PDB file of C-alpha atoms in Angstrom:
ATOM      1  CA  UNK X  70       0.000   0.000   0.000  1.00 34.00           C
ATOM      2  CA  UNK X  71       1.175   3.546  -0.717  1.00 38.00           C
ATOM      3  CA  UNK X  72      -0.830   6.754  -0.422  1.00 39.00           C
ATOM      4  CA  UNK X  73      -3.949   4.666   0.152  1.00 38.00           C
ATOM      5  CA  UNK X  74      -3.667   2.842  -3.170  1.00 44.00           C
ATOM      6  CA  UNK X  75      -2.873  -0.817  -3.813  1.00 62.00           C
ATOM      7  CA  UNK X  76       0.295  -0.771  -5.927  1.00 50.00           C
ATOM      8  CA  UNK X  77       1.375  -4.115  -7.330  1.00 81.00           C
ATOM      9  CA  UNK X  78       4.197  -5.151  -9.626  1.00 92.00           C
ATOM     10  CA  UNK X  79       4.986  -8.630 -10.928  1.00 93.00           C
ATOM     11  CA  UNK X  80       8.648  -9.465 -11.573  1.00 94.00           C
ATOM     12  CA  UNK X  81       9.317 -12.586 -13.630  1.00 92.00           C
ATOM     13  CA  UNK X  82      11.868 -13.942 -16.071  1.00 89.00           C
ATOM     14  CA  UNK X  83      12.337 -12.327 -19.498  1.00 89.00           C
ATOM     15  CA  UNK X  84      10.454 -13.600 -22.534  1.00 89.00           C
ATOM     16  CA  UNK X  85      12.151 -16.579 -24.197  1.00 87.00           C
ATOM     17  CA  UNK X  86      12.271 -17.777 -27.777  1.00 82.00           C
ATOM     18  CA  UNK X  87      10.553 -21.137 -28.147  1.00 76.00           C
ATOM     19  CA  UNK X  88       8.432 -23.210 -30.481  1.00 70.00           C
ATOM     20  CA  UNK X  89       8.312 -23.014 -34.236  1.00 70.00           C
ATOM     21  CA  UNK X  90       9.813 -19.859 -35.598  1.00 71.00           C
ATOM     22  CA  UNK X  91      11.517 -19.202 -32.237  1.00 77.00           C
ATOM     23  CA  UNK X  92       8.950 -16.577 -31.338  1.00 83.00           C
ATOM     24  CA  UNK X  93       9.408 -14.622 -28.138  1.00 87.00           C
ATOM     25  CA  UNK X  94       7.003 -16.099 -25.596  1.00 89.00           C
ATOM     26  CA  UNK X  95       6.189 -14.803 -22.094  1.00 90.00           C
ATOM     27  CA  UNK X  96       6.534 -16.918 -18.995  1.00 89.00           C
ATOM     28  CA  UNK X  97       3.267 -18.381 -17.615  1.00 90.00           C
ATOM     29  CA  UNK X  98       3.549 -15.901 -14.731  1.00 91.00           C
ATOM     30  CA  UNK X  99       3.763 -12.936 -17.104  1.00 91.00           C
ATOM     31  CA  UNK X 100       0.873 -14.218 -19.207  1.00 93.00           C
ATOM     32  CA  UNK X 101      -1.335 -14.568 -16.130  1.00 91.00           C
ATOM     33  CA  UNK X 102      -0.338 -11.135 -14.816  1.00 90.00           C
ATOM     34  CA  UNK X 103      -1.114  -9.475 -18.154  1.00 92.00           C
ATOM     35  CA  UNK X 104      -4.531 -11.156 -18.211  1.00 92.00           C
ATOM     36  CA  UNK X 105      -5.201  -9.702 -14.752  1.00 90.00           C
ATOM     37  CA  UNK X 106      -4.103  -6.218 -15.813  1.00 91.00           C
ATOM     38  CA  UNK X 107      -1.060  -6.165 -13.515  1.00 91.00           C
ATOM     39  CA  UNK X 108       2.151  -4.348 -14.447  1.00 92.00           C
ATOM     40  CA  UNK X 109       5.009  -6.749 -15.271  1.00 93.00           C
ATOM     41  CA  UNK X 110       8.776  -6.391 -15.553  1.00 94.00           C
ATOM     42  CA  UNK X 111      11.813  -8.656 -15.776  1.00 92.00           C
ATOM     43  CA  UNK X 112      14.056  -6.180 -13.912  1.00 93.00           C
ATOM     44  CA  UNK X 113      14.142  -6.807 -10.176  1.00 93.00           C
ATOM     45  CA  UNK X 114      15.397  -3.262  -9.515  1.00 94.00           C
ATOM     46  CA  UNK X 115      12.022  -1.960 -10.743  1.00 93.00           C
ATOM     47  CA  UNK X 116      10.533  -3.275  -7.490  1.00 92.00           C
ATOM     48  CA  UNK X 117      12.396  -0.569  -5.575  1.00 92.00           C
ATOM     49  CA  UNK X 118      10.194   2.187  -6.999  1.00 90.00           C
ATOM     50  CA  UNK X 119       6.947   0.206  -7.091  1.00 88.00           C
ATOM     51  CA  UNK X 120       5.626   1.852  -3.940  1.00 87.00           C
ATOM     52  CA  UNK X 121       5.056  -1.501  -2.245  1.00 89.00           C
ATOM     53  CA  UNK X 122       5.599  -2.296   1.438  1.00 90.00           C
ATOM     54  CA  UNK X 123       6.417  -5.973   0.980  1.00 92.00           C
ATOM     55  CA  UNK X 124       7.613  -8.272  -1.797  1.00 94.00           C
ATOM     56  CA  UNK X 125       6.546 -11.923  -2.016  1.00 93.00           C
ATOM     57  CA  UNK X 126       8.978 -14.262  -3.766  1.00 94.00           C
ATOM     58  CA  UNK X 127       7.959 -17.688  -5.106  1.00 92.00           C
ATOM     59  CA  UNK X 128      10.335 -19.883  -7.150  1.00 88.00           C
ATOM     60  CA  UNK X 129      12.108 -16.827  -8.558  1.00 88.00           C
ATOM     61  CA  UNK X 130      15.309 -18.741  -9.286  1.00 81.00           C
ATOM     62  CA  UNK X 131      17.708 -15.839  -8.751  1.00 83.00           C
ATOM     63  CA  UNK X 132      19.389 -14.351  -5.698  1.00 85.00           C
ATOM     64  CA  UNK X 133      18.126 -10.843  -4.952  1.00 91.00           C
ATOM     65  CA  UNK X 134      20.825  -8.250  -4.324  1.00 91.00           C
ATOM     66  CA  UNK X 135      21.180  -6.492  -0.943  1.00 93.00           C
ATOM     67  CA  UNK X 136      20.353  -3.035  -2.296  1.00 94.00           C
ATOM     68  CA  UNK X 137      16.927  -4.302  -3.382  1.00 94.00           C
ATOM     69  CA  UNK X 138      16.288  -6.016  -0.048  1.00 94.00           C
ATOM     70  CA  UNK X 139      17.355  -2.848   1.791  1.00 93.00           C
ATOM     71  CA  UNK X 140      14.770  -0.841  -0.145  1.00 94.00           C
ATOM     72  CA  UNK X 141      11.931  -3.406  -0.064  1.00 94.00           C
ATOM     73  CA  UNK X 142      11.608  -6.150   2.571  1.00 93.00           C
ATOM     74  CA  UNK X 143      10.614  -9.493   1.083  1.00 95.00           C
ATOM     75  CA  UNK X 144       9.325 -12.884   2.156  1.00 96.00           C
ATOM     76  CA  UNK X 145       9.952 -16.124   0.322  1.00 96.00           C
ATOM     77  CA  UNK X 146       7.547 -19.058   0.029  1.00 96.00           C
ATOM     78  CA  UNK X 147       9.802 -22.125  -0.154  1.00 97.00           C
ATOM     79  CA  UNK X 148       8.606 -25.673  -0.845  1.00 97.00           C
ATOM     80  CA  UNK X 149      10.443 -27.584   1.879  1.00 98.00           C
ATOM     81  CA  UNK X 150      10.792 -27.808   5.647  1.00 98.00           C
ATOM     82  CA  UNK X 151      13.856 -25.633   6.043  1.00 98.00           C
ATOM     83  CA  UNK X 152      16.746 -26.053   6.496  1.00 98.00           C
ATOM     84  CA  UNK X 153      16.197 -29.349   4.630  1.00 98.00           C
ATOM     85  CA  UNK X 154      16.368 -28.871   0.868  1.00 98.00           C
ATOM     86  CA  UNK X 155      17.517 -25.324   0.436  1.00 97.00           C
ATOM     87  CA  UNK X 156      17.966 -24.456  -3.211  1.00 95.00           C
ATOM     88  CA  UNK X 157      16.493 -24.833  -6.674  1.00 93.00           C
ATOM     89  CA  UNK X 158      14.658 -28.184  -6.635  1.00 96.00           C
ATOM     90  CA  UNK X 159      13.397 -28.908  -3.102  1.00 97.00           C
ATOM     91  CA  UNK X 160      10.239 -30.761  -4.129  1.00 97.00           C
ATOM     92  CA  UNK X 161      12.053 -32.960  -6.632  1.00 97.00           C
ATOM     93  CA  UNK X 162      14.904 -33.778  -4.235  1.00 98.00           C
ATOM     94  CA  UNK X 163      12.438 -34.726  -1.511  1.00 98.00           C
ATOM     95  CA  UNK X 164      10.818 -37.280  -3.838  1.00 98.00           C
ATOM     96  CA  UNK X 165      14.138 -38.673  -5.063  1.00 98.00           C
ATOM     97  CA  UNK X 166      15.383 -39.031  -1.482  1.00 98.00           C
ATOM     98  CA  UNK X 167      12.292 -41.011  -0.485  1.00 97.00           C
ATOM     99  CA  UNK X 168      11.096 -38.402   2.021  1.00 98.00           C
ATOM    100  CA  UNK X 169       7.628 -39.094   3.400  1.00 98.00           C
ATOM    101  CA  UNK X 170       7.005 -35.465   4.383  1.00 98.00           C
ATOM    102  CA  UNK X 171       7.756 -32.014   3.075  1.00 98.00           C
ATOM    103  CA  UNK X 172       6.018 -28.672   3.460  1.00 98.00           C
ATOM    104  CA  UNK X 173       5.994 -24.952   2.817  1.00 98.00           C
ATOM    105  CA  UNK X 174       7.975 -22.411   4.814  1.00 98.00           C
ATOM    106  CA  UNK X 175       7.366 -18.669   4.745  1.00 98.00           C
ATOM    107  CA  UNK X 176      10.729 -17.073   5.431  1.00 97.00           C
ATOM    108  CA  UNK X 177      12.342 -13.669   5.571  1.00 96.00           C
ATOM    109  CA  UNK X 178      14.379 -13.193   2.429  1.00 95.00           C
ATOM    110  CA  UNK X 179      18.054 -12.401   2.736  1.00 92.00           C
ATOM    111  CA  UNK X 180      20.987 -12.540   0.338  1.00 89.00           C
ATOM    112  CA  UNK X 181      21.958 -16.133   1.175  1.00 89.00           C
ATOM    113  CA  UNK X 182      20.398 -19.166  -0.507  1.00 91.00           C
ATOM    114  CA  UNK X 183      17.237 -19.869   1.532  1.00 94.00           C
ATOM    115  CA  UNK X 184      19.046 -19.032   4.783  1.00 95.00           C
ATOM    116  CA  UNK X 185      16.623 -16.490   6.256  1.00 96.00           C
ATOM    117  CA  UNK X 186      14.656 -16.918   9.486  1.00 98.00           C
ATOM    118  CA  UNK X 187      11.232 -18.540   9.198  1.00 98.00           C
ATOM    119  CA  UNK X 188       7.846 -17.015  10.049  1.00 98.00           C
ATOM    120  CA  UNK X 189       5.793 -20.184   9.769  1.00 97.00           C
ATOM    121  CA  UNK X 190       5.681 -23.629   8.126  1.00 97.00           C
ATOM    122  CA  UNK X 191       2.981 -26.061   7.047  1.00 98.00           C
ATOM    123  CA  UNK X 192       3.729 -29.786   6.824  1.00 98.00           C
ATOM    124  CA  UNK X 193       2.532 -31.778   3.809  1.00 98.00           C
ATOM    125  CA  UNK X 194       2.792 -35.590   3.570  1.00 98.00           C
ATOM    126  CA  UNK X 195       4.312 -37.227   0.493  1.00 98.00           C
ATOM    127  CA  UNK X 196       2.325 -40.290  -0.549  1.00 96.00           C
ATOM    128  CA  UNK X 197       4.147 -43.331  -1.977  1.00 96.00           C
ATOM    129  CA  UNK X 198       2.566 -42.752  -5.412  1.00 95.00           C
ATOM    130  CA  UNK X 199       2.565 -38.940  -5.449  1.00 97.00           C
ATOM    131  CA  UNK X 200       4.001 -37.455  -8.615  1.00 97.00           C
ATOM    132  CA  UNK X 201       5.907 -34.183  -8.583  1.00 97.00           C
ATOM    133  CA  UNK X 202       3.010 -32.408 -10.297  1.00 96.00           C
ATOM    134  CA  UNK X 203       0.469 -33.735  -7.794  1.00 97.00           C
ATOM    135  CA  UNK X 204       2.648 -32.792  -4.837  1.00 97.00           C
ATOM    136  CA  UNK X 205       3.353 -29.351  -6.306  1.00 97.00           C
ATOM    137  CA  UNK X 206      -0.373 -28.685  -6.560  1.00 96.00           C
ATOM    138  CA  UNK X 207      -0.893 -29.468  -2.875  1.00 97.00           C
ATOM    139  CA  UNK X 208       2.095 -27.367  -1.871  1.00 97.00           C
ATOM    140  CA  UNK X 209       0.836 -24.389  -3.874  1.00 96.00           C
ATOM    141  CA  UNK X 210      -2.539 -24.653  -2.166  1.00 97.00           C
ATOM    142  CA  UNK X 211      -1.023 -24.994   1.307  1.00 97.00           C
ATOM    143  CA  UNK X 212       1.465 -22.203   0.662  1.00 96.00           C
ATOM    144  CA  UNK X 213      -1.210 -19.823  -0.615  1.00 95.00           C
ATOM    145  CA  UNK X 214      -3.335 -20.417   2.487  1.00 97.00           C
ATOM    146  CA  UNK X 215      -0.290 -19.906   4.703  1.00 97.00           C
ATOM    147  CA  UNK X 216       0.719 -16.661   2.995  1.00 95.00           C
ATOM    148  CA  UNK X 217      -2.775 -15.168   3.072  1.00 94.00           C
ATOM    149  CA  UNK X 218      -3.320 -16.040   6.724  1.00 95.00           C
ATOM    150  CA  UNK X 219       0.053 -14.652   7.821  1.00 94.00           C
ATOM    151  CA  UNK X 220      -0.437 -11.425   5.882  1.00 92.00           C
ATOM    152  CA  UNK X 221      -3.897 -11.041   7.376  1.00 93.00           C
ATOM    153  CA  UNK X 222      -2.786 -11.765  10.958  1.00 93.00           C
ATOM    154  CA  UNK X 223       0.663 -10.179  10.746  1.00 93.00           C
ATOM    155  CA  UNK X 224       3.989 -11.811  10.026  1.00 94.00           C
ATOM    156  CA  UNK X 225       5.292 -11.581  13.562  1.00 94.00           C
ATOM    157  CA  UNK X 226       8.921 -12.288  14.444  1.00 96.00           C
ATOM    158  CA  UNK X 227      10.752 -14.920  12.388  1.00 97.00           C
ATOM    159  CA  UNK X 228      12.699 -17.760  14.014  1.00 97.00           C
ATOM    160  CA  UNK X 229      16.223 -18.752  12.898  1.00 97.00           C
ATOM    161  CA  UNK X 230      16.457 -22.074  11.089  1.00 97.00           C
ATOM    162  CA  UNK X 231      17.594 -25.024  13.195  1.00 95.00           C
ATOM    163  CA  UNK X 232      19.198 -28.261  12.063  1.00 95.00           C
ATOM    164  CA  UNK X 233      21.651 -29.461   9.466  1.00 96.00           C
ATOM    165  CA  UNK X 234      21.024 -27.917   6.040  1.00 97.00           C
ATOM    166  CA  UNK X 235      20.727 -30.056   2.927  1.00 97.00           C
ATOM    167  CA  UNK X 236      20.823 -28.605  -0.571  1.00 97.00           C
ATOM    168  CA  UNK X 237      18.485 -29.262  -3.471  1.00 97.00           C
ATOM    169  CA  UNK X 238      20.606 -28.910  -6.584  1.00 95.00           C
ATOM    170  CA  UNK X 239      18.855 -28.371  -9.891  1.00 95.00           C
ATOM    171  CA  UNK X 240      17.813 -31.638 -11.519  1.00 97.00           C
ATOM    172  CA  UNK X 241      20.262 -32.704 -14.213  1.00 96.00           C
ATOM    173  CA  UNK X 242      18.606 -34.076 -17.401  1.00 95.00           C
ATOM    174  CA  UNK X 243      20.583 -37.315 -16.992  1.00 96.00           C
ATOM    175  CA  UNK X 244      18.776 -37.960 -13.704  1.00 97.00           C
ATOM    176  CA  UNK X 245      15.583 -38.711 -15.667  1.00 98.00           C
ATOM    177  CA  UNK X 246      17.266 -41.665 -17.385  1.00 98.00           C
ATOM    178  CA  UNK X 247      16.157 -45.023 -15.965  1.00 98.00           C
ATOM    179  CA  UNK X 248      19.141 -47.270 -15.306  1.00 98.00           C
ATOM    180  CA  UNK X 249      17.591 -50.695 -14.782  1.00 97.00           C
ATOM    181  CA  UNK X 250      20.457 -51.981 -12.630  1.00 97.00           C
ATOM    182  CA  UNK X 251      19.280 -49.664  -9.846  1.00 97.00           C
ATOM    183  CA  UNK X 252      16.735 -50.808  -7.210  1.00 96.00           C
ATOM    184  CA  UNK X 253      13.096 -50.632  -8.268  1.00 97.00           C
ATOM    185  CA  UNK X 254      12.146 -48.190  -5.511  1.00 97.00           C
ATOM    186  CA  UNK X 255      14.752 -45.681  -6.775  1.00 97.00           C
ATOM    187  CA  UNK X 256      13.505 -46.047 -10.341  1.00 98.00           C
ATOM    188  CA  UNK X 257       9.924 -45.589  -9.163  1.00 98.00           C
ATOM    189  CA  UNK X 258      10.872 -42.245  -7.608  1.00 98.00           C
ATOM    190  CA  UNK X 259      12.405 -41.120 -10.901  1.00 98.00           C
ATOM    191  CA  UNK X 260       9.158 -42.002 -12.678  1.00 98.00           C
ATOM    192  CA  UNK X 261       7.178 -40.023 -10.104  1.00 98.00           C
ATOM    193  CA  UNK X 262       9.459 -37.060 -10.782  1.00 97.00           C
ATOM    194  CA  UNK X 263       8.289 -36.861 -14.408  1.00 97.00           C
ATOM    195  CA  UNK X 264      10.068 -37.130 -17.781  1.00 96.00           C
ATOM    196  CA  UNK X 265      11.542 -40.537 -16.924  1.00 98.00           C
ATOM    197  CA  UNK X 266      12.815 -42.350 -20.002  1.00 98.00           C
ATOM    198  CA  UNK X 267      14.464 -45.490 -21.226  1.00 98.00           C
ATOM    199  CA  UNK X 268      14.999 -46.971 -24.689  1.00 98.00           C
ATOM    200  CA  UNK X 269      13.381 -49.789 -26.639  1.00 97.00           C
ATOM    201  CA  UNK X 270      14.721 -50.951 -29.994  1.00 96.00           C
ATOM    202  CA  UNK X 271      16.994 -47.927 -30.039  1.00 95.00           C
ATOM    203  CA  UNK X 272      14.220 -45.356 -29.590  1.00 96.00           C
ATOM    204  CA  UNK X 273      13.285 -43.348 -26.548  1.00 97.00           C
ATOM    205  CA  UNK X 274      10.376 -44.579 -24.436  1.00 98.00           C
ATOM    206  CA  UNK X 275       9.014 -42.330 -21.700  1.00 98.00           C
ATOM    207  CA  UNK X 276       7.659 -44.052 -18.599  1.00 98.00           C
ATOM    208  CA  UNK X 277       4.843 -41.815 -17.389  1.00 98.00           C
ATOM    209  CA  UNK X 278       3.442 -44.047 -14.632  1.00 97.00           C
ATOM    210  CA  UNK X 279       4.550 -47.270 -13.004  1.00 98.00           C
ATOM    211  CA  UNK X 280       3.952 -49.299  -9.856  1.00 96.00           C
ATOM    212  CA  UNK X 281       6.394 -51.154  -7.659  1.00 95.00           C
ATOM    213  CA  UNK X 282       6.398 -54.922  -8.051  1.00 90.00           C
ATOM    214  CA  UNK X 283       8.274 -57.196  -5.663  1.00 81.00           C
ATOM    215  CA  UNK X 284       9.049 -59.983  -8.130  1.00 82.00           C
ATOM    216  CA  UNK X 285      12.599 -60.042  -9.410  1.00 81.00           C
ATOM    217  CA  UNK X 286      13.660 -60.088 -13.064  1.00 92.00           C
ATOM    218  CA  UNK X 287      16.963 -59.404 -14.751  1.00 95.00           C
ATOM    219  CA  UNK X 288      17.563 -55.654 -15.176  1.00 97.00           C
ATOM    220  CA  UNK X 289      15.534 -54.368 -18.118  1.00 97.00           C
ATOM    221  CA  UNK X 290      13.916 -57.742 -18.823  1.00 96.00           C
ATOM    222  CA  UNK X 291      10.254 -57.684 -19.841  1.00 96.00           C
ATOM    223  CA  UNK X 292       7.619 -60.050 -18.489  1.00 95.00           C
ATOM    224  CA  UNK X 293       4.183 -58.858 -19.492  1.00 94.00           C
ATOM    225  CA  UNK X 294       4.051 -55.285 -18.181  1.00 96.00           C
ATOM    226  CA  UNK X 295       6.784 -55.900 -15.618  1.00 97.00           C
ATOM    227  CA  UNK X 296      10.346 -54.648 -16.081  1.00 97.00           C
ATOM    228  CA  UNK X 297      13.231 -56.042 -14.068  1.00 97.00           C
ATOM    229  CA  UNK X 298      15.448 -53.822 -11.919  1.00 97.00           C
ATOM    230  CA  UNK X 299      18.554 -54.362  -9.815  1.00 95.00           C
ATOM    231  CA  UNK X 300      16.252 -55.261  -6.942  1.00 95.00           C
ATOM    232  CA  UNK X 301      12.581 -56.004  -7.618  1.00 95.00           C
ATOM    233  CA  UNK X 302      10.727 -54.751 -10.673  1.00 96.00           C
ATOM    234  CA  UNK X 303       8.323 -52.099 -11.951  1.00 97.00           C
ATOM    235  CA  UNK X 304       4.935 -52.683 -13.539  1.00 97.00           C
ATOM    236  CA  UNK X 305       4.390 -50.239 -16.378  1.00 98.00           C
ATOM    237  CA  UNK X 306       1.089 -48.327 -16.327  1.00 98.00           C
ATOM    238  CA  UNK X 307       1.421 -45.495 -18.865  1.00 98.00           C
ATOM    239  CA  UNK X 308       4.136 -44.842 -21.432  1.00 98.00           C
ATOM    240  CA  UNK X 309       4.895 -42.587 -24.379  1.00 98.00           C
ATOM    241  CA  UNK X 310       6.856 -43.999 -27.321  1.00 97.00           C
ATOM    242  CA  UNK X 311       9.053 -41.661 -29.325  1.00 96.00           C
ATOM    243  CA  UNK X 312       6.987 -39.641 -31.801  1.00 95.00           C
ATOM    244  CA  UNK X 313       3.647 -40.691 -30.282  1.00 96.00           C
ATOM    245  CA  UNK X 314       1.294 -39.540 -27.546  1.00 97.00           C
ATOM    246  CA  UNK X 315       0.792 -41.044 -24.086  1.00 97.00           C
ATOM    247  CA  UNK X 316      -0.861 -44.463 -24.014  1.00 98.00           C
ATOM    248  CA  UNK X 317      -1.519 -47.290 -21.630  1.00 98.00           C
ATOM    249  CA  UNK X 318       1.383 -49.660 -21.209  1.00 98.00           C
ATOM    250  CA  UNK X 319      -0.887 -52.517 -22.261  1.00 98.00           C
ATOM    251  CA  UNK X 320      -1.681 -50.810 -25.585  1.00 97.00           C
ATOM    252  CA  UNK X 321       2.012 -50.125 -26.155  1.00 97.00           C
ATOM    253  CA  UNK X 322       2.954 -53.741 -25.520  1.00 96.00           C
ATOM    254  CA  UNK X 323       0.185 -55.039 -27.760  1.00 96.00           C
ATOM    255  CA  UNK X 324       1.501 -52.867 -30.566  1.00 96.00           C
ATOM    256  CA  UNK X 325       5.222 -53.369 -29.992  1.00 95.00           C
ATOM    257  CA  UNK X 326       5.000 -57.115 -29.291  1.00 95.00           C
ATOM    258  CA  UNK X 327       8.375 -57.487 -27.565  1.00 95.00           C
ATOM    259  CA  UNK X 328      10.104 -60.702 -28.568  1.00 94.00           C
ATOM    260  CA  UNK X 329      11.403 -63.115 -25.921  1.00 92.00           C
ATOM    261  CA  UNK X 330      14.673 -61.758 -24.545  1.00 92.00           C
ATOM    262  CA  UNK X 331      14.123 -58.140 -25.595  1.00 95.00           C
ATOM    263  CA  UNK X 332      14.857 -55.638 -22.857  1.00 96.00           C
ATOM    264  CA  UNK X 333      14.285 -52.007 -22.060  1.00 97.00           C
ATOM    265  CA  UNK X 334      17.417 -49.907 -22.095  1.00 95.00           C
ATOM    266  CA  UNK X 335      18.812 -51.473 -25.258  1.00 85.00           C
TER     267      UNK X 335
END
C-alpha cells in the first residue's frame, strides 16, 4: 500500500524464444499477470520504486541483491521444511530421497540461498505414489493459504532455522534416465518425478506411470508389463513412445509385441 492505493508489480523472467519460428514467448507468470491487468517487468530493480511495502517471492530462481532487499523487505515461500532442501529443486529432491514429508515455509528473504529466518511452516505428507506435479499442486494450495493467513494476521517475528542444512541442486537431465540396474524403488521415484525415459529398440520410451512390483527379473527384462530392476521390478502403467502420444502400457505392448529376450534400455 502507498498513499492509500494498492500498488502491485509482478517481476518474472524475461520472454524466451521457443516453439516453431523461435517466437518470443512470455513466462506463464507474465501471461497470467497481463490477463489480470497487472504491471510486469523482468528487472528486479524496478521493485524498488513500485511503492510496495512488501515483496513476495515464489520460485524466482535468482538471488536478490542487498540493495533491493534494503529498499523493499521481502518474504519467500519455499517448498520444503527448512533447512532441509535449500535451493532450486526442493520438491524434486524430496521425492528422489524417499522423504515421506515435506512442506511450505514462509521465510524472511536475505541474500543467502534460503538461509533467512522462518515465520511459519505447514507440513505436507508425500504419498508413496505422489508425482511431482500432484505434490506441487498441494504445496501451492497450502502455501497460498499460509501466505494469506500470515499477511492477514501479521507476520510476527521470524525464528532462525535449526538443524543441518541439505541442498536441493537443480535436476540434471541425466537424472531422468532409468538405469535398470538400480533398485526398483529408486527407479519408481524417478518415474514419479516426471520425464523418466528409457529406450526400446533404439528409440526413446518415456515411462509416465509405473507401480512397484516385488518380483525379481533381470535388469531391463520384460515379463508382461513388468520390467526387471537391480532389486525387484516395476509394472508399467502409462508410457509414451518416441513420436507418439501417451498411451496405456498394455496398448504399447500389444503394438510393440516385444520378442522373448528383448529388454528395455537397449
